Amino acid sequence: MLESLLLKLHMLLVVEYETEKAFGKTKEKWEKEVSELSADEQVDILENNGNEVHSEYEDGGRWSNYQTTVYRFWHNSEFVYFQVSKEVPATEMQDGGDFGDPEIIQVYPKEVTTTIYVSTPPDETEKKPKGGRK
């Protein structure tokens, strides 16, 4: 799924910004070009073309932290989601540091219900059962 999405996005970018490079390529040449993209180039394509739907930031330590972002795309008549996890510099002094390659995986939305406990009693509207008569 990721490969076909990257192929479409890469082709659109080339056609839009480097038109002269778009003509005369076979599908096989496009696929080869996309297969040779680095992990960072793949992440750039996803970040610049997807809709960010979720983001988490985790402190990692003195030199780096961890950022996880989920992007949504409309692909093959359905929404698909890809998660990008990468190590990011802890401060601007670490910019350009030697961090590991980002990880891209397909993920799926799952609704989770959470119960929280508060110190104030619920008001009358919250006490009524849903669907009950007045």
PDB file of C-alpha atoms in Angstrom:
ATOM      1  CA  MET A   1       0.000   0.000   0.000  1.00  0.00           C
ATOM      2  CA  LEU A   2       2.802   2.421   0.920  1.00  0.00           C
ATOM      3  CA  GLU A   3       4.631   1.786  -2.351  1.00  0.00           C
ATOM      4  CA  SER A   4       1.604   2.568  -4.526  1.00  0.00           C
ATOM      5  CA  LEU A   5       0.813   5.712  -2.518  1.00  0.00           C
ATOM      6  CA  LEU A   6       4.411   6.943  -2.761  1.00  0.00           C
ATOM      7  CA  LEU A   7       4.396   6.225  -6.500  1.00  0.00           C
ATOM      8  CA  LYS A   8       1.322   8.410  -7.046  1.00  0.00           C
ATOM      9  CA  LEU A   9       2.557  11.236  -4.819  1.00  0.00           C
ATOM     10  CA  HIS A  10       6.044  11.189  -6.347  1.00  0.00           C
ATOM     11  CA  MET A  11       4.628  11.302  -9.875  1.00  0.00           C
ATOM     12  CA  LEU A  12       2.385  14.238  -8.976  1.00  0.00           C
ATOM     13  CA  LEU A  13       5.312  16.161  -7.498  1.00  0.00           C
ATOM     14  CA  VAL A  14       7.516  15.576 -10.529  1.00  0.00           C
ATOM     15  CA  VAL A  15       4.744  16.526 -12.958  1.00  0.00           C
ATOM     16  CA  GLU A  16       4.001  19.700 -10.994  1.00  0.00           C
ATOM     17  CA  TYR A  17       7.539  20.930 -10.334  1.00  0.00           C
ATOM     18  CA  GLU A  18       9.814  19.201 -12.865  1.00  0.00           C
ATOM     19  CA  THR A  19       7.588  18.734 -15.906  1.00  0.00           C
ATOM     20  CA  GLU A  20      10.458  18.031 -18.300  1.00  0.00           C
ATOM     21  CA  LYS A  21      11.465  14.980 -16.217  1.00  0.00           C
ATOM     22  CA  ALA A  22       7.952  13.514 -16.306  1.00  0.00           C
ATOM     23  CA  PHE A  23       7.597  12.713 -19.994  1.00  0.00           C
ATOM     24  CA  GLY A  24       8.849   9.530 -21.593  1.00  0.00           C
ATOM     25  CA  LYS A  25       9.039   7.489 -18.390  1.00  0.00           C
ATOM     26  CA  THR A  26       7.526   4.044 -18.278  1.00  0.00           C
ATOM     27  CA  LYS A  27       5.688   2.751 -15.233  1.00  0.00           C
ATOM     28  CA  GLU A  28       8.694   0.539 -14.496  1.00  0.00           C
ATOM     29  CA  LYS A  29      11.019   3.578 -14.455  1.00  0.00           C
ATOM     30  CA  TRP A  30       8.679   5.408 -12.080  1.00  0.00           C
ATOM     31  CA  GLU A  31       8.512   2.372  -9.786  1.00  0.00           C
ATOM     32  CA  LYS A  32      12.308   2.016  -9.808  1.00  0.00           C
ATOM     33  CA  GLU A  33      12.710   5.704  -8.983  1.00  0.00           C
ATOM     34  CA  VAL A  34      10.299   5.422  -6.055  1.00  0.00           C
ATOM     35  CA  SER A  35      11.956   2.223  -4.784  1.00  0.00           C
ATOM     36  CA  GLU A  36      15.267   4.105  -4.595  1.00  0.00           C
ATOM     37  CA  LEU A  37      13.895   6.917  -2.410  1.00  0.00           C
ATOM     38  CA  SER A  38      15.587   7.113   0.977  1.00  0.00           C
ATOM     39  CA  ALA A  39      13.524   6.818   4.165  1.00  0.00           C
ATOM     40  CA  ASP A  40      13.939  10.580   4.699  1.00  0.00           C
ATOM     41  CA  GLU A  41      12.687  11.312   1.165  1.00  0.00           C
ATOM     42  CA  GLN A  42       9.673   9.057   1.723  1.00  0.00           C
ATOM     43  CA  VAL A  43       8.904  10.884   4.980  1.00  0.00           C
ATOM     44  CA  ASP A  44       9.179  14.263   3.214  1.00  0.00           C
ATOM     45  CA  ILE A  45       6.634  13.134   0.622  1.00  0.00           C
ATOM     46  CA  LEU A  46       4.215  11.904   3.301  1.00  0.00           C
ATOM     47  CA  GLU A  47       4.621  14.988   5.512  1.00  0.00           C
ATOM     48  CA  ASN A  48       4.118  17.407   2.616  1.00  0.00           C
ATOM     49  CA  ASN A  49       1.085  15.673   1.124  1.00  0.00           C
ATOM     50  CA  GLY A  50      -0.828  14.051   3.981  1.00  0.00           C
ATOM     51  CA  ASN A  51      -3.300  15.393   6.487  1.00  0.00           C
ATOM     52  CA  GLU A  52      -1.830  15.158   9.974  1.00  0.00           C
ATOM     53  CA  VAL A  53      -4.405  13.485  12.233  1.00  0.00           C
ATOM     54  CA  HIS A  54      -2.344  12.633  15.313  1.00  0.00           C
ATOM     55  CA  SER A  55       1.000  13.588  16.804  1.00  0.00           C
ATOM     56  CA  GLU A  56       2.912  12.527  19.912  1.00  0.00           C
ATOM     57  CA  TYR A  57       6.193  13.785  21.287  1.00  0.00           C
ATOM     58  CA  GLU A  58       8.248  11.779  23.753  1.00  0.00           C
ATOM     59  CA  ASP A  59      11.295  12.946  25.672  1.00  0.00           C
ATOM     60  CA  GLY A  60      14.164  10.669  24.831  1.00  0.00           C
ATOM     61  CA  GLY A  61      17.149  12.091  26.597  1.00  0.00           C
ATOM     62  CA  ARG A  62      19.848  14.689  26.471  1.00  0.00           C
ATOM     63  CA  TRP A  63      20.509  14.588  22.726  1.00  0.00           C
ATOM     64  CA  SER A  64      17.306  13.500  21.060  1.00  0.00           C
ATOM     65  CA  ASN A  65      13.569  13.008  21.451  1.00  0.00           C
ATOM     66  CA  TYR A  66      11.015  10.912  19.589  1.00  0.00           C
ATOM     67  CA  GLN A  67       8.200  12.198  17.426  1.00  0.00           C
ATOM     68  CA  THR A  68       5.366  10.054  16.092  1.00  0.00           C
ATOM     69  CA  THR A  69       2.912  11.499  13.584  1.00  0.00           C
ATOM     70  CA  VAL A  70       0.002   9.863  11.751  1.00  0.00           C
ATOM     71  CA  TYR A  71      -1.002  11.125   8.309  1.00  0.00           C
ATOM     72  CA  ARG A  72      -4.248  10.406   6.452  1.00  0.00           C
ATOM     73  CA  PHE A  73      -4.477   9.989   2.671  1.00  0.00           C
ATOM     74  CA  TRP A  74      -7.281   9.277   0.223  1.00  0.00           C
ATOM     75  CA  HIS A  75      -5.907   6.359  -1.798  1.00  0.00           C
ATOM     76  CA  ASN A  76      -7.667   3.770  -3.973  1.00  0.00           C
ATOM     77  CA  SER A  77     -11.125   5.036  -2.915  1.00  0.00           C
ATOM     78  CA  GLU A  78     -10.500   4.802   0.835  1.00  0.00           C
ATOM     79  CA  PHE A  79      -8.712   6.590   3.637  1.00  0.00           C
ATOM     80  CA  VAL A  80      -5.347   5.093   4.551  1.00  0.00           C
ATOM     81  CA  TYR A  81      -3.164   6.073   7.488  1.00  0.00           C
ATOM     82  CA  PHE A  82       0.609   5.988   7.812  1.00  0.00           C
ATOM     83  CA  GLN A  83       2.579   6.559  10.991  1.00  0.00           C
ATOM     84  CA  VAL A  84       5.989   8.203  10.815  1.00  0.00           C
ATOM     85  CA  SER A  85       8.222   7.676  13.860  1.00  0.00           C
ATOM     86  CA  LYS A  86      11.519   9.489  13.986  1.00  0.00           C
ATOM     87  CA  GLU A  87      14.239  10.619  16.313  1.00  0.00           C
ATOM     88  CA  VAL A  88      14.481  14.418  16.442  1.00  0.00           C
ATOM     89  CA  PRO A  89      17.136  16.681  17.987  1.00  0.00           C
ATOM     90  CA  ALA A  90      16.541  17.734  21.595  1.00  0.00           C
ATOM     91  CA  THR A  91      17.765  21.281  20.864  1.00  0.00           C
ATOM     92  CA  GLU A  92      18.822  23.296  17.849  1.00  0.00           C
ATOM     93  CA  MET A  93      22.435  22.449  18.738  1.00  0.00           C
ATOM     94  CA  GLN A  94      21.788  18.834  17.671  1.00  0.00           C
ATOM     95  CA  ASP A  95      20.324  19.782  14.259  1.00  0.00           C
ATOM     96  CA  GLY A  96      22.015  17.763  11.549  1.00  0.00           C
ATOM     97  CA  GLY A  97      23.008  15.081  14.034  1.00  0.00           C
ATOM     98  CA  ASP A  98      23.361  11.435  13.130  1.00  0.00           C
ATOM     99  CA  PHE A  99      19.904  10.099  13.961  1.00  0.00           C
ATOM    100  CA  GLY A 100      18.446   6.782  12.873  1.00  0.00           C
ATOM    101  CA  ASP A 101      16.250   6.400   9.817  1.00  0.00           C
ATOM    102  CA  PRO A 102      12.577   7.200  10.351  1.00  0.00           C
ATOM    103  CA  GLU A 103      10.124   4.313  10.445  1.00  0.00           C
ATOM    104  CA  ILE A 104       6.967   4.303   8.310  1.00  0.00           C
ATOM    105  CA  ILE A 105       4.165   1.831   8.993  1.00  0.00           C
ATOM    106  CA  GLN A 106       0.539   1.602   7.953  1.00  0.00           C
ATOM    107  CA  VAL A 107      -1.825   2.030  10.889  1.00  0.00           C
ATOM    108  CA  TYR A 108      -5.585   1.863  11.353  1.00  0.00           C
ATOM    109  CA  PRO A 109      -7.849   4.090  13.459  1.00  0.00           C
ATOM    110  CA  LYS A 110      -9.400   2.471  16.512  1.00  0.00           C
ATOM    111  CA  GLU A 111     -11.812   4.292  18.790  1.00  0.00           C
ATOM    112  CA  VAL A 112     -11.063   3.884  22.491  1.00  0.00           C
ATOM    113  CA  THR A 113     -13.353   5.024  25.315  1.00  0.00           C
ATOM    114  CA  THR A 114     -11.685   6.379  28.442  1.00  0.00           C
ATOM    115  CA  THR A 115     -13.303   6.828  31.854  1.00  0.00           C
ATOM    116  CA  ILE A 116     -11.916   9.576  34.047  1.00  0.00           C
ATOM    117  CA  TYR A 117     -12.703  10.274  37.701  1.00  0.00           C
ATOM    118  CA  VAL A 118     -13.370  13.799  38.932  1.00  0.00           C
ATOM    119  CA  SER A 119     -13.847  15.244  42.406  1.00  0.00           C
ATOM    120  CA  THR A 120     -17.112  17.078  41.646  1.00  0.00           C
ATOM    121  CA  PRO A 121     -20.482  15.306  41.422  1.00  0.00           C
ATOM    122  CA  PRO A 122     -22.180  15.150  38.026  1.00  0.00           C
ATOM    123  CA  ASP A 123     -24.947  17.650  37.372  1.00  0.00           C
ATOM    124  CA  GLU A 124     -28.541  16.497  36.834  1.00  0.00           C
ATOM    125  CA  THR A 125     -28.256  16.236  33.033  1.00  0.00           C
ATOM    126  CA  GLU A 126     -25.369  13.791  33.346  1.00  0.00           C
ATOM    127  CA  LYS A 127     -27.346  11.571  35.783  1.00  0.00           C
ATOM    128  CA  LYS A 128     -30.192  10.868  33.349  1.00  0.00           C
ATOM    129  CA  PRO A 129     -29.776   7.624  31.430  1.00  0.00           C
ATOM    130  CA  LYS A 130     -29.419   8.025  27.700  1.00  0.00           C
ATOM    131  CA  GLY A 131     -32.555   7.220  25.759  1.00  0.00           C
ATOM    132  CA  GLY A 132     -34.719   7.430  28.891  1.00  0.00           C
ATOM    133  CA  ARG A 133     -37.961   9.366  29.157  1.00  0.00           C
ATOM    134  CA  LYS A 134     -38.206  12.707  30.888  1.00  0.00           C
TER     135      LYS A 134
END
